[in-house]
XYZ file of C-alpha atoms in Angstrom:
763
model
C -72.689 150.913 -145.827
C -71.779 151.165 -142.312
C -68.507 149.654 -142.386
C -67.167 152.100 -143.956
C -67.408 154.267 -141.113
C -64.747 155.270 -138.771
C -66.075 158.214 -135.991
C -63.468 159.020 -134.099
C -64.615 160.616 -130.801
C -61.457 162.713 -129.530
C -61.652 165.628 -127.037
C -61.019 169.423 -128.439
C -57.661 170.631 -127.827
C -55.943 167.272 -127.178
C -52.567 167.054 -128.746
C -52.760 163.194 -128.136
C -55.791 162.878 -129.685
C -55.038 164.993 -133.056
C -52.190 163.107 -133.664
C -54.295 159.510 -134.128
C -57.342 161.645 -136.616
C -53.679 162.668 -137.979
C -52.672 158.978 -138.574
C -56.855 157.211 -139.499
C -56.460 160.022 -142.224
C -53.001 158.563 -143.398
C -53.994 155.273 -143.226
C -58.082 154.743 -144.456
C -58.077 157.612 -147.093
C -61.016 158.498 -146.457
C -62.990 159.969 -148.837
C -64.717 161.621 -147.121
C -64.198 164.093 -143.393
C -67.034 165.111 -141.395
C -65.658 167.601 -138.587
C -68.309 169.456 -135.513
C -68.361 171.973 -136.450
C -70.503 175.276 -137.742
C -72.085 174.148 -141.737
C -72.925 177.255 -142.488
C -68.982 178.129 -142.508
C -69.099 175.347 -145.527
C -68.850 177.441 -148.406
C -65.937 179.051 -146.824
C -64.032 176.627 -146.102
C -61.271 177.933 -148.436
C -60.585 180.996 -146.242
C -59.570 178.385 -143.723
C -57.169 176.959 -146.325
C -54.480 180.142 -146.301
C -51.459 180.249 -145.080
C -53.047 181.938 -140.874
C -50.492 181.365 -138.394
C -53.060 179.688 -135.194
C -54.058 180.112 -133.138
C -57.371 181.409 -135.271
C -61.441 181.313 -134.303
C -64.483 181.105 -136.398
C -66.605 183.951 -134.959
C -70.570 183.489 -135.435
C -73.334 185.926 -134.567
C -76.354 186.473 -135.555
C -78.398 189.866 -134.448
C -82.404 190.406 -134.226
C -83.193 193.858 -133.349
C -80.551 195.243 -130.521
C -79.954 191.332 -129.408
C -76.663 189.787 -130.758
C -75.619 186.328 -129.342
C -72.332 185.387 -130.273
C -69.998 182.496 -130.361
C -66.427 181.242 -131.252
C -65.060 178.373 -132.951
C -61.594 178.121 -131.410
C -58.769 176.272 -133.600
C -54.875 175.683 -132.592
C -52.244 173.427 -134.243
C -52.854 170.042 -132.457
C -56.609 170.516 -132.240
C -57.882 167.751 -133.996
C -60.817 169.482 -135.621
C -57.917 171.276 -137.179
C -55.709 168.851 -138.203
C -58.965 167.066 -140.071
C -59.655 169.336 -141.997
C -55.751 169.951 -142.949
C -54.679 166.607 -143.162
C -58.543 165.725 -145.693
C -57.430 168.657 -147.483
C -54.912 166.891 -148.425
C -55.544 163.835 -149.055
C -58.684 164.557 -151.154
C -60.980 164.049 -149.200
C -64.511 166.240 -148.920
C -64.291 168.104 -146.106
C -67.145 168.762 -144.518
C -68.680 170.766 -141.246
C -71.536 168.830 -140.256
C -73.350 169.891 -137.569
C -75.775 173.423 -136.683
C -74.722 177.108 -136.688
C -73.730 178.808 -133.982
C -76.884 181.051 -133.717
C -79.216 177.490 -134.186
C -81.205 177.434 -130.193
C -78.956 174.337 -129.594
C -76.392 176.035 -128.883
C -77.914 179.137 -126.610
C -76.490 180.312 -123.670
C -72.842 178.506 -125.044
C -70.430 180.494 -126.606
C -67.480 178.695 -127.486
C -68.731 175.433 -129.745
C -65.933 173.115 -128.237
C -67.067 173.205 -124.384
C -66.213 170.273 -123.008
C -68.675 168.034 -122.106
C -67.341 167.065 -118.286
C -69.949 168.615 -117.033
C -73.183 166.353 -118.247
C -71.311 163.085 -116.794
C -70.479 164.606 -113.295
C -70.622 161.379 -111.538
C -68.726 159.520 -113.941
C -65.688 161.653 -114.354
C -65.417 161.754 -110.087
C -65.292 157.976 -110.078
C -62.978 157.379 -112.400
C -60.652 160.438 -110.891
C -60.991 158.386 -107.357
C -60.036 155.101 -109.228
C -57.387 157.158 -110.414
C -56.398 158.632 -107.619
C -56.071 162.564 -110.160
C -57.082 165.951 -108.659
C -59.452 166.679 -112.118
C -60.593 165.810 -115.665
C -57.572 167.630 -116.832
C -55.194 165.394 -114.733
C -57.228 162.366 -115.417
C -56.842 162.823 -119.221
C -52.926 163.454 -119.054
C -52.752 160.207 -117.342
C -54.829 158.346 -120.095
C -53.717 159.330 -122.599
C -51.257 162.521 -123.482
C -48.287 161.174 -121.605
C -49.259 158.006 -121.956
C -48.486 154.710 -124.721
C -50.390 155.632 -127.740
C -49.787 151.842 -128.546
C -53.640 150.983 -127.558
C -54.742 154.621 -127.570
C -57.959 154.355 -130.240
C -59.020 151.512 -128.321
C -58.960 153.581 -125.243
C -60.565 156.428 -126.051
C -63.371 154.576 -126.827
C -63.862 152.234 -123.813
C -63.290 156.006 -121.489
C -66.333 158.193 -124.044
C -68.529 154.684 -123.919
C -68.472 155.198 -119.586
C -69.294 158.614 -119.771
C -71.322 158.595 -122.263
C -73.450 155.542 -121.236
C -73.849 156.722 -117.305
C -75.115 160.079 -118.418
C -77.990 161.688 -119.721
C -78.308 163.722 -123.615
C -79.920 166.732 -123.431
C -82.258 167.903 -125.490
C -79.891 170.014 -127.739
C -77.204 167.539 -127.864
C -80.034 164.846 -129.247
C -80.962 167.475 -132.180
C -77.153 167.539 -132.908
C -76.769 164.156 -132.599
C -79.894 164.221 -135.119
C -78.649 166.270 -137.858
C -74.499 165.346 -137.272
C -76.166 162.029 -138.332
C -77.930 163.019 -141.738
C -74.345 164.290 -142.351
C -73.044 161.678 -142.294
C -75.402 158.927 -143.432
C -75.488 160.993 -147.090
C -72.018 160.953 -146.897
C -71.904 157.011 -146.951
C -74.661 157.519 -150.102
C -72.849 159.614 -152.097
C -69.398 158.378 -151.319
C -68.379 154.576 -152.252
C -64.970 155.127 -150.130
C -64.147 155.344 -146.069
C -66.812 158.171 -144.179
C -63.973 159.385 -141.580
C -66.167 161.660 -138.232
C -63.739 163.336 -136.013
C -66.234 164.728 -132.980
C -65.985 165.304 -128.903
C -65.927 162.066 -127.806
C -69.393 162.375 -126.530
C -70.876 161.768 -129.483
C -69.011 159.173 -131.125
C -71.489 156.175 -129.288
C -74.889 158.454 -129.649
C -73.605 158.954 -133.943
C -72.803 155.469 -134.528
C -75.465 153.867 -133.505
C -77.595 156.976 -135.407
C -76.052 156.664 -138.603
C -77.371 153.011 -138.904
C -80.506 154.052 -139.598
C -82.044 157.025 -141.547
C -82.695 159.071 -144.211
C -79.707 159.652 -146.372
C -79.978 163.456 -148.299
C -77.848 165.834 -147.804
C -79.126 168.201 -144.715
C -80.419 171.808 -145.632
C -77.749 174.317 -143.535
C -81.230 175.859 -141.356
C -82.134 179.048 -141.942
C -82.348 181.639 -139.165
C -85.759 183.382 -137.819
C -87.245 186.176 -139.783
C -85.605 189.557 -139.078
C -82.528 187.735 -137.832
C -79.227 188.188 -139.215
C -76.322 186.394 -139.430
C -73.055 185.821 -140.508
C -69.008 185.147 -139.791
C -65.722 185.880 -139.910
C -62.332 184.237 -138.822
C -59.933 186.135 -135.823
C -57.525 185.863 -134.604
C -56.682 184.155 -131.204
C -55.020 184.054 -128.421
C -53.287 181.318 -126.286
C -54.819 183.832 -123.343
C -57.891 183.958 -125.013
C -58.268 179.530 -124.841
C -57.121 178.353 -121.962
C -59.000 177.332 -119.174
C -57.191 179.953 -116.204
C -58.101 182.581 -117.765
C -62.226 181.933 -117.915
C -62.299 179.515 -121.674
C -64.844 177.097 -121.221
C -63.157 174.232 -123.353
C -60.362 172.503 -123.833
C -57.394 171.576 -121.871
C -55.439 174.235 -119.731
C -52.127 175.263 -120.588
C -51.867 176.195 -124.040
C -48.492 176.865 -124.218
C -47.962 173.963 -122.172
C -49.319 171.406 -124.822
C -48.509 173.482 -128.085
C -44.838 172.168 -126.925
C -46.390 168.633 -126.024
C -47.323 168.675 -129.624
C -44.357 169.391 -131.144
C -41.227 168.718 -128.852
C -43.044 165.193 -127.069
C -43.896 165.133 -122.653
C -40.274 165.277 -122.193
C -38.653 168.104 -124.204
C -41.991 169.708 -122.916
C -40.910 169.373 -118.792
C -37.345 171.234 -119.753
C -37.950 173.756 -122.285
C -41.495 175.089 -119.579
C -38.846 174.627 -116.424
C -36.722 176.874 -118.461
C -39.346 179.137 -119.608
C -40.569 179.237 -115.831
C -37.749 180.646 -114.621
C -37.104 183.208 -117.263
C -40.491 184.649 -116.239
C -40.539 184.621 -112.097
C -36.773 185.956 -112.568
C -37.934 188.969 -114.660
C -40.702 189.361 -112.221
C -37.824 189.985 -109.233
C -38.930 186.025 -107.792
C -36.408 184.796 -106.606
C -34.787 181.462 -108.587
C -31.861 179.733 -107.319
C -30.042 177.272 -109.273
C -29.927 174.519 -106.624
C -34.590 175.633 -106.899
C -33.918 174.336 -110.582
C -32.382 170.930 -109.515
C -35.042 170.347 -106.727
C -37.534 171.184 -109.144
C -36.478 168.933 -111.768
C -35.810 166.148 -109.345
C -39.340 166.418 -107.934
C -41.013 166.753 -111.011
C -39.526 163.454 -112.367
C -39.912 161.692 -108.752
C -43.893 163.016 -109.601
C -43.971 161.466 -112.413
C -41.931 157.339 -111.007
C -45.073 157.364 -108.615
C -47.463 158.005 -110.239
C -46.727 155.804 -112.518
C -46.387 157.810 -115.741
C -43.143 157.115 -117.832
C -42.606 160.654 -119.113
C -43.749 163.880 -116.893
C -46.804 165.423 -117.152
C -48.351 168.705 -116.956
C -49.192 168.485 -113.514
C -45.475 166.585 -112.286
C -43.969 169.939 -113.612
C -46.910 172.171 -111.966
C -46.570 170.031 -108.442
C -42.409 169.988 -108.276
C -41.999 173.974 -109.712
C -44.409 174.651 -106.451
C -42.964 172.840 -103.920
C -39.008 173.469 -104.737
C -40.016 177.299 -104.926
C -42.611 178.265 -102.495
C -42.031 178.069 -98.392
C -45.129 179.667 -98.069
C -47.991 178.019 -96.738
C -50.813 179.214 -99.273
C -54.080 179.919 -98.370
C -56.393 178.631 -100.994
C -55.356 175.134 -103.337
C -53.108 174.854 -106.233
C -55.488 175.837 -109.169
C -54.636 172.994 -111.379
C -56.273 170.547 -108.690
C -59.836 171.828 -110.108
C -61.051 173.637 -112.598
C -61.967 177.559 -112.721
C -60.080 180.503 -113.216
C -57.018 181.993 -111.117
C -59.193 183.819 -107.784
C -57.584 186.596 -105.491
C -55.128 185.726 -102.903
C -53.981 183.343 -105.340
C -49.737 183.060 -105.011
C -47.432 185.428 -107.220
C -45.290 181.910 -107.777
C -48.692 180.357 -109.111
C -50.298 182.881 -111.068
C -46.708 183.470 -112.423
C -45.883 179.558 -113.106
C -49.970 179.511 -114.718
C -49.392 183.208 -117.058
C -45.688 180.683 -117.898
C -47.782 177.422 -119.332
C -50.621 179.777 -120.244
C -48.296 181.738 -123.535
C -48.241 184.566 -125.053
C -49.126 182.842 -128.453
C -51.921 185.497 -130.386
C -52.462 184.128 -133.891
C -52.216 186.427 -136.927
C -54.946 185.867 -140.434
C -53.730 186.165 -144.154
C -54.201 189.045 -145.525
C -56.307 187.670 -147.930
C -58.910 186.904 -145.207
C -62.120 188.731 -145.226
C -63.236 190.900 -142.782
C -66.613 192.493 -142.104
C -67.176 196.312 -143.129
C -66.413 197.911 -139.862
C -62.441 196.870 -139.802
C -61.829 198.342 -142.847
C -63.962 201.571 -141.927
C -62.109 201.732 -138.716
C -58.774 201.484 -140.509
C -59.302 203.871 -142.379
C -60.586 206.106 -140.179
C -57.880 206.016 -137.813
C -55.122 205.883 -140.254
C -56.997 209.754 -141.820
C -57.493 210.847 -138.233
C -53.393 209.646 -137.343
C -54.030 207.646 -134.948
C -52.613 205.297 -135.687
C -49.039 206.578 -133.967
C -48.329 205.320 -130.077
C -48.579 207.145 -126.989
C -49.522 210.314 -125.381
C -51.745 212.216 -127.161
C -53.900 216.007 -125.773
C -56.810 216.658 -128.296
C -59.021 220.836 -128.303
C -61.960 220.088 -128.927
C -62.301 223.299 -130.098
C -60.974 221.759 -133.937
C -62.743 220.645 -136.351
C -60.038 218.105 -136.682
C -59.173 217.251 -132.690
C -62.836 217.046 -132.813
C -63.379 214.473 -135.656
C -60.537 212.650 -133.875
C -62.492 212.535 -130.683
C -65.401 210.965 -131.589
C -63.451 208.267 -133.185
C -61.797 207.435 -130.713
C -65.012 207.639 -128.138
C -66.862 205.370 -130.772
C -63.830 202.987 -130.078
C -63.923 203.167 -126.483
C -67.797 202.045 -126.441
C -66.945 199.395 -127.928
C -64.365 198.503 -125.449
C -61.053 198.422 -128.564
C -58.058 197.407 -126.448
C -54.942 200.064 -126.014
C -57.821 203.504 -126.305
C -57.823 205.184 -122.876
C -59.251 208.031 -122.223
C -56.751 209.828 -118.838
C -59.184 213.485 -119.414
C -61.581 215.752 -120.788
C -65.196 216.897 -120.588
C -67.277 214.616 -118.386
C -71.337 215.321 -117.277
C -72.090 219.275 -115.872
C -71.948 222.473 -116.291
C -68.335 222.724 -116.058
C -67.052 221.722 -119.400
C -63.423 221.028 -120.753
C -62.665 221.280 -124.286
C -59.687 219.668 -123.196
C -59.112 215.811 -123.732
C -56.628 213.045 -122.701
C -55.490 209.478 -124.172
C -53.306 207.112 -123.752
C -52.851 204.979 -127.452
C -50.669 201.671 -127.652
C -50.518 198.672 -129.984
C -52.603 195.723 -128.995
C -53.104 191.980 -129.895
C -56.651 192.017 -129.423
C -57.745 194.857 -131.269
C -58.398 193.696 -134.935
C -60.404 190.624 -133.282
C -62.184 193.098 -131.481
C -62.845 195.452 -134.311
C -64.238 192.015 -136.162
C -66.568 190.919 -133.184
C -68.182 194.506 -133.413
C -68.764 193.778 -137.146
C -72.102 192.126 -135.703
C -72.764 195.927 -134.077
C -72.624 198.201 -137.480
C -70.891 197.975 -140.731
C -69.702 202.127 -139.241
C -68.045 202.825 -136.796
C -70.308 205.039 -135.150
C -73.218 202.785 -136.644
C -71.616 200.429 -134.522
C -71.209 202.859 -131.105
C -75.292 203.570 -131.532
C -75.778 200.169 -131.634
C -74.135 199.758 -128.379
C -75.284 202.478 -126.912
C -78.970 201.543 -127.616
C -78.262 198.088 -126.650
C -77.139 199.448 -122.809
C -80.292 202.155 -122.944
C -82.698 198.669 -123.145
C -80.470 196.693 -120.939
C -80.218 199.552 -118.451
C -83.503 201.190 -117.861
C -81.733 203.444 -114.826
C -82.114 207.426 -115.234
C -78.583 207.541 -114.248
C -76.950 205.013 -116.731
C -79.340 206.732 -119.601
C -78.250 210.064 -118.966
C -74.045 209.100 -119.306
C -75.521 207.881 -122.346
C -76.830 210.785 -123.260
C -73.925 212.126 -122.896
C -71.515 209.166 -124.710
C -74.183 209.226 -127.698
C -72.993 213.334 -127.535
C -69.255 212.538 -127.530
C -69.627 209.979 -130.221
C -71.279 212.715 -132.701
C -74.395 210.441 -132.541
C -76.303 213.348 -131.124
C -78.715 213.801 -133.764
C -78.843 210.516 -134.370
C -80.678 208.233 -131.691
C -84.399 208.934 -131.352
C -84.818 205.959 -129.758
C -82.437 206.876 -126.490
C -84.070 210.372 -125.482
C -87.127 208.045 -125.864
C -85.639 205.965 -123.344
C -84.531 209.560 -121.341
C -87.636 211.124 -121.498
C -89.374 207.831 -120.262
C -87.414 207.333 -116.955
C -87.611 211.101 -116.317
C -91.490 210.779 -116.142
C -91.877 207.658 -114.025
C -89.118 209.187 -111.842
C -88.855 210.150 -108.145
C -85.924 210.322 -108.223
C -85.518 213.947 -107.351
C -81.380 213.411 -107.258
C -81.442 211.077 -110.262
C -83.718 213.698 -112.587
C -81.489 216.313 -111.245
C -78.544 214.519 -113.345
C -80.199 214.243 -116.220
C -80.721 217.017 -116.366
C -77.136 218.544 -115.584
C -76.140 216.348 -118.742
C -78.730 217.503 -121.330
C -78.023 221.196 -120.619
C -74.170 220.721 -120.690
C -75.024 220.065 -123.999
C -77.384 222.176 -124.601
C -75.475 225.076 -123.480
C -72.195 223.259 -125.175
C -73.226 222.560 -128.399
C -70.825 223.983 -129.905
C -68.087 222.193 -128.589
C -70.020 218.885 -128.705
C -71.721 219.295 -132.423
C -75.124 218.470 -130.978
C -76.737 222.261 -132.045
C -79.883 221.104 -133.572
C -80.693 218.160 -131.480
C -83.914 217.980 -130.178
C -82.806 214.542 -127.837
C -81.529 217.212 -125.495
C -84.083 219.870 -125.816
C -86.767 218.089 -125.119
C -84.468 216.073 -122.482
C -83.791 219.649 -120.026
C -87.691 220.459 -120.810
C -89.364 217.037 -119.495
C -86.245 217.384 -117.197
C -87.398 220.730 -115.663
C -90.590 220.224 -115.034
C -90.117 217.348 -113.809
C -87.532 218.399 -110.918
C -90.071 221.568 -109.648
C -92.890 218.777 -109.835
C -90.912 216.930 -107.234
C -89.523 219.263 -105.005
C -93.052 220.440 -104.178
C -94.513 217.731 -103.203
C -91.708 216.765 -100.598
C -91.763 216.182 -96.963
C -89.970 214.900 -94.636
C -88.477 215.044 -91.551
C -84.962 216.774 -90.337
C -81.474 215.643 -91.276
C -78.496 215.500 -92.638
C -78.322 217.710 -95.876
C -79.097 215.558 -99.670
C -76.549 216.841 -102.051
C -78.385 215.168 -104.654
C -81.705 216.855 -104.085
C -79.905 220.496 -104.219
C -77.305 219.719 -107.439
C -81.435 218.906 -108.732
C -82.031 222.435 -107.948
C -79.425 223.941 -109.177
C -79.923 221.815 -112.082
C -82.955 223.884 -112.457
C -81.845 226.769 -111.637
C -78.812 226.273 -114.492
C -82.101 225.608 -116.698
C -84.344 229.297 -116.094
C -80.937 230.677 -116.106
C -79.849 229.756 -119.278
C -81.694 227.593 -121.082
C -85.692 230.259 -121.112
C -87.086 228.649 -124.089
C -87.280 225.427 -122.212
C -86.841 225.537 -118.657
C -90.646 226.940 -117.081
C -90.446 230.789 -116.792
C -88.524 232.647 -114.238
C -92.173 234.088 -111.907
C -93.497 230.369 -112.448
C -90.257 228.580 -110.290
C -89.947 231.806 -107.518
C -93.022 231.248 -106.761
C -93.247 227.776 -105.767
C -89.554 228.278 -104.810
C -91.161 231.026 -101.929
C -93.978 227.898 -100.828
C -91.193 225.561 -100.424
C -89.361 227.936 -98.539
C -91.425 228.059 -95.608
C -93.416 224.941 -95.910
C -92.728 223.724 -92.358
C -92.724 220.322 -93.261
C -89.840 220.662 -95.544
C -86.712 219.594 -95.322
C -84.571 222.455 -94.162
C -81.982 221.788 -96.512
C -85.343 222.241 -99.187
C -86.000 225.181 -97.407
C -82.891 226.694 -97.935
C -82.329 225.808 -100.830
C -85.659 226.965 -102.392
C -85.381 230.830 -100.499
C -81.733 230.418 -102.668
C -82.928 229.586 -106.168
C -85.722 232.056 -105.710
C -82.480 234.903 -104.435
C -80.965 232.980 -107.578
C -83.346 234.159 -109.269
C -83.889 237.504 -108.686
C -86.568 237.569 -106.207
C -84.942 239.169 -103.090
C -83.641 237.548 -99.752
C -83.520 239.175 -96.139
C -81.588 238.827 -93.221
C -85.250 238.522 -91.127
C -86.755 235.528 -94.238
C -82.897 233.273 -92.954
C -83.423 233.993 -89.820
C -86.726 232.266 -89.756
C -85.807 229.424 -91.937
C -83.069 228.764 -89.741
C -84.836 227.504 -86.438
C -82.527 225.496 -83.604
C -79.421 224.126 -84.165
C -80.228 220.880 -85.312
C -81.519 222.672 -88.346
C -79.247 225.753 -89.026
C -76.315 224.245 -90.937
C -78.415 221.999 -92.931
C -80.486 225.268 -93.854
C -78.135 227.239 -94.494
C -76.339 224.369 -97.491
C -79.484 224.587 -98.854
C -79.443 228.327 -98.887
C -75.502 228.052 -100.259
C -76.104 225.945 -102.920
C -78.448 227.758 -105.094
C -77.499 231.087 -104.123
C -73.368 231.234 -103.635
C -72.974 234.297 -105.114
C -75.408 236.968 -103.734
C -74.079 235.898 -100.371
C -70.815 237.174 -101.399
C -71.979 239.478 -102.804
C -74.324 241.081 -100.737
C -71.952 243.289 -97.946
C -73.628 241.730 -94.673
C -77.255 240.497 -94.864
C -77.223 236.366 -94.643
C -73.968 236.540 -93.440
C -75.071 239.273 -89.917
C -77.752 237.641 -89.711
C -76.015 234.065 -90.021
C -74.081 235.378 -86.656
C -76.541 236.861 -85.168
C -77.272 233.030 -84.972
C -74.532 231.393 -84.221
C -74.033 234.032 -81.330
C -76.948 233.147 -79.791
C -75.429 229.086 -79.690
C -75.184 227.337 -76.457
C -71.366 225.883 -76.168
C -73.852 222.430 -76.349
C -75.765 223.543 -79.132
C -72.756 225.297 -80.922
C -71.579 221.886 -80.361
C -74.465 220.006 -82.670
C -74.385 222.551 -85.263
C -70.675 222.901 -86.068
C -70.770 219.400 -88.290
C -74.058 220.902 -90.467
C -72.250 224.309 -90.110
C -68.702 223.102 -91.823
C -70.289 221.360 -94.968
C -72.492 223.585 -95.245
C -69.552 226.829 -95.652
C -68.009 224.130 -97.861
C -70.289 225.328 -100.904
C -67.418 228.184 -100.627
C -63.694 228.195 -102.310
C -61.096 228.917 -100.013
C -60.995 232.909 -101.933
C -64.658 233.617 -101.135
C -64.749 231.734 -97.059
C -62.029 234.316 -96.611
C -63.638 237.173 -97.172
C -66.627 235.772 -95.458
C -63.966 235.670 -92.152
C -63.126 239.133 -92.999
C -66.651 239.865 -93.360
C -67.538 238.194 -89.440
C -64.603 239.781 -87.998
C -65.937 243.636 -89.248
C -69.230 242.933 -87.828
C -67.498 242.563 -84.467
C -65.532 245.721 -84.289
C -62.898 244.671 -87.081
C -59.090 242.394 -86.242
C -56.890 239.978 -88.725
C -59.580 237.686 -90.335
C -56.490 235.565 -91.329
C -56.222 233.390 -87.744
C -59.969 232.037 -88.727
C -58.706 230.587 -92.899
C -55.917 229.038 -91.242
C -55.404 225.890 -91.495
C -55.510 223.705 -88.583
C -53.481 220.670 -87.469
C -56.307 219.210 -85.698
C -59.577 217.952 -87.371
C -61.796 220.546 -86.416
C -64.597 218.175 -85.659
C -61.809 216.745 -83.492
C -61.224 219.744 -81.466
C -64.981 220.319 -81.099
C -65.697 217.031 -79.599
C -62.596 217.812 -76.741
C -64.150 221.090 -76.119
C -67.601 219.081 -75.803
C -65.990 216.602 -73.232
C -64.319 219.138 -71.464
C -67.559 220.797 -71.111
C -68.721 217.867 -70.152
C -66.049 217.131 -67.381
C -66.886 220.983 -65.894
C -70.693 220.457 -65.759
C -69.617 216.406 -63.839
C -67.581 218.640 -61.541
C -69.958 221.643 -60.368
C -72.470 218.988 -59.637
C -70.498 217.219 -57.181
C -68.495 221.138 -55.987
C -65.275 219.973 -56.943
C -64.601 223.669 -58.829
C -64.126 224.927 -55.241
C -60.132 225.196 -54.632
C -59.735 222.148 -52.264
C -58.313 222.760 -47.982
C -55.561 220.881 -48.915
C -53.688 223.403 -52.106
C -56.147 226.624 -49.978
C -53.603 228.955 -48.846
C -53.767 230.497 -44.957
C -54.212 234.592 -44.519
C -49.445 234.408 -43.946
C -49.245 232.705 -46.456
C -48.539 229.245 -45.465
């Protein structure tokens, strides 16, 4: 029975291996073709038989609670697995996938099923590369397989895979997978009388030949997922860009456009066509390529091929020849095709365009009858219903019901990372909420794949977006992140459906010792609560609970905050502003005004509190109706080191009250500044500038007029004019002048020099 078994080891996405598989099917006329692929897709192989435009991929997922694992099995025209499927079907063979489903623990951490095995046998691969004087396994493979004489290829492949497998240890997951695939093989041999062809990654081929000789020959069951785990899979359009190792793909061959040409036309035609393709791309990008450059590149390519013992030019011959002819600069890093990996920052622009040309723009297309997850139909229906299928700029007025519905759909697409949807401006978390929103909509080749892949998250756009919100809440429990998610929940229209998120935010607020972070969360929740007519959040307990918890936590943190003098902390000042706004606008949720003002009075006179917090506390009490006087201001601002920071706190919380007073605080501050010496003024100046920056230009003008009036009147325009030189530079110059004068005075050099002193008669 074992003599009927034919195991063909391949490298995934290898044109030469694909040709070999086609040839073996034609000669063997196998009764069964068994392929390394997800066995849970066997009942749906008819979907792969539809007339798709490749590349496509089998997308598999497994979701448990909020965790989702994803995997792809990509197939292109020159994938040996695709040829086995299509040619095996034509030959009338029983075609089957025989590997574990992608959600099986053997694929833990593996996103691409057809990941290359080179990482398993790096030592053997390095020795082979050294023996054949090539840079890496891609160049080695081309040398031995893709551009080599096809005569004797099966034997070369067997020898190659035996060598690398014989020197490496199989992992526990590889051993489990091979045992499972071998059981499928034994079952096929028992069920059929004809030849059985197995197409698998070359790393597994030696083990499968050995394991197929003995053991249970019953057809294996497809494993079931763990309890409470939802699994599924769909075909998705794929692209050469996603397939290319230079873009980060874990498997197969780099430069898929090159191998597509190699598959269709052979090595000589592929090299010529791609030189033309690279030239056109470089010229479109404005990079000069002359006819003589092309002649030189072709000569270098052919010369390198002969020097390397190639009867026809390979991929690295082509790339090295072009690089030598077109790049005269010294390169800061090795050429990317000399190693396996993604392009890095600083890659020469000609090299970037060359690799992009060999990547190609090909994008797969699914047959219209291909099943898709419910999310795709829901998204397409919503996009069509709301007129979001047009392209270009889109302005929305969120006070209009249809525009609000459009905005919610677009925000769901944004959260799901669906390409072609970009927001330029719109509401942001905070008190000043705009009703205008601006988007840019563009067609994108990856929109359908992204929607299919997001289908694991929910059946509708809203459900999928909510899953993303809750995943992020579980993954990143930082309060700032959770506050941003609160706002996203409102923008997506999920305000009343995010209990899990609300509980996470409340817990984070209760645990946080960062008053600034609590203040930001409070500001977000308060804005959503206040503008419920805009976001449709009316009746949501989510924001109500966060506002109440945030107010209590801010008040508790600031009353116990003791710190030495230092620069004003804008984060804690903004937290007190959020508390002030909550007391003003949400009286049923925030603490009573009298409770807050009494606490503020205590903080304002606490000598251990930092200056900005004392000033802010006075401003908070003032803003909530408690009287403030110039004497209190003068007592709080002791010394030039603290004056500006104290005022920054005061102005942050009571800017409107300061402006509304005719004199009061402004007069007291003017007296304090007037009493400063030059040296003290220079110390206080940076913080003073920060404090008065709390006022917009018009209000600074009013303050200047009052200061001038206090000093007898006159024109205040000079005080508000924008200087050509930065004021801190002017201050530093003045301080330098003062120090120079001090030195001159100390050395007695401020008096007239005898050389310049005149006699009484003027001589």
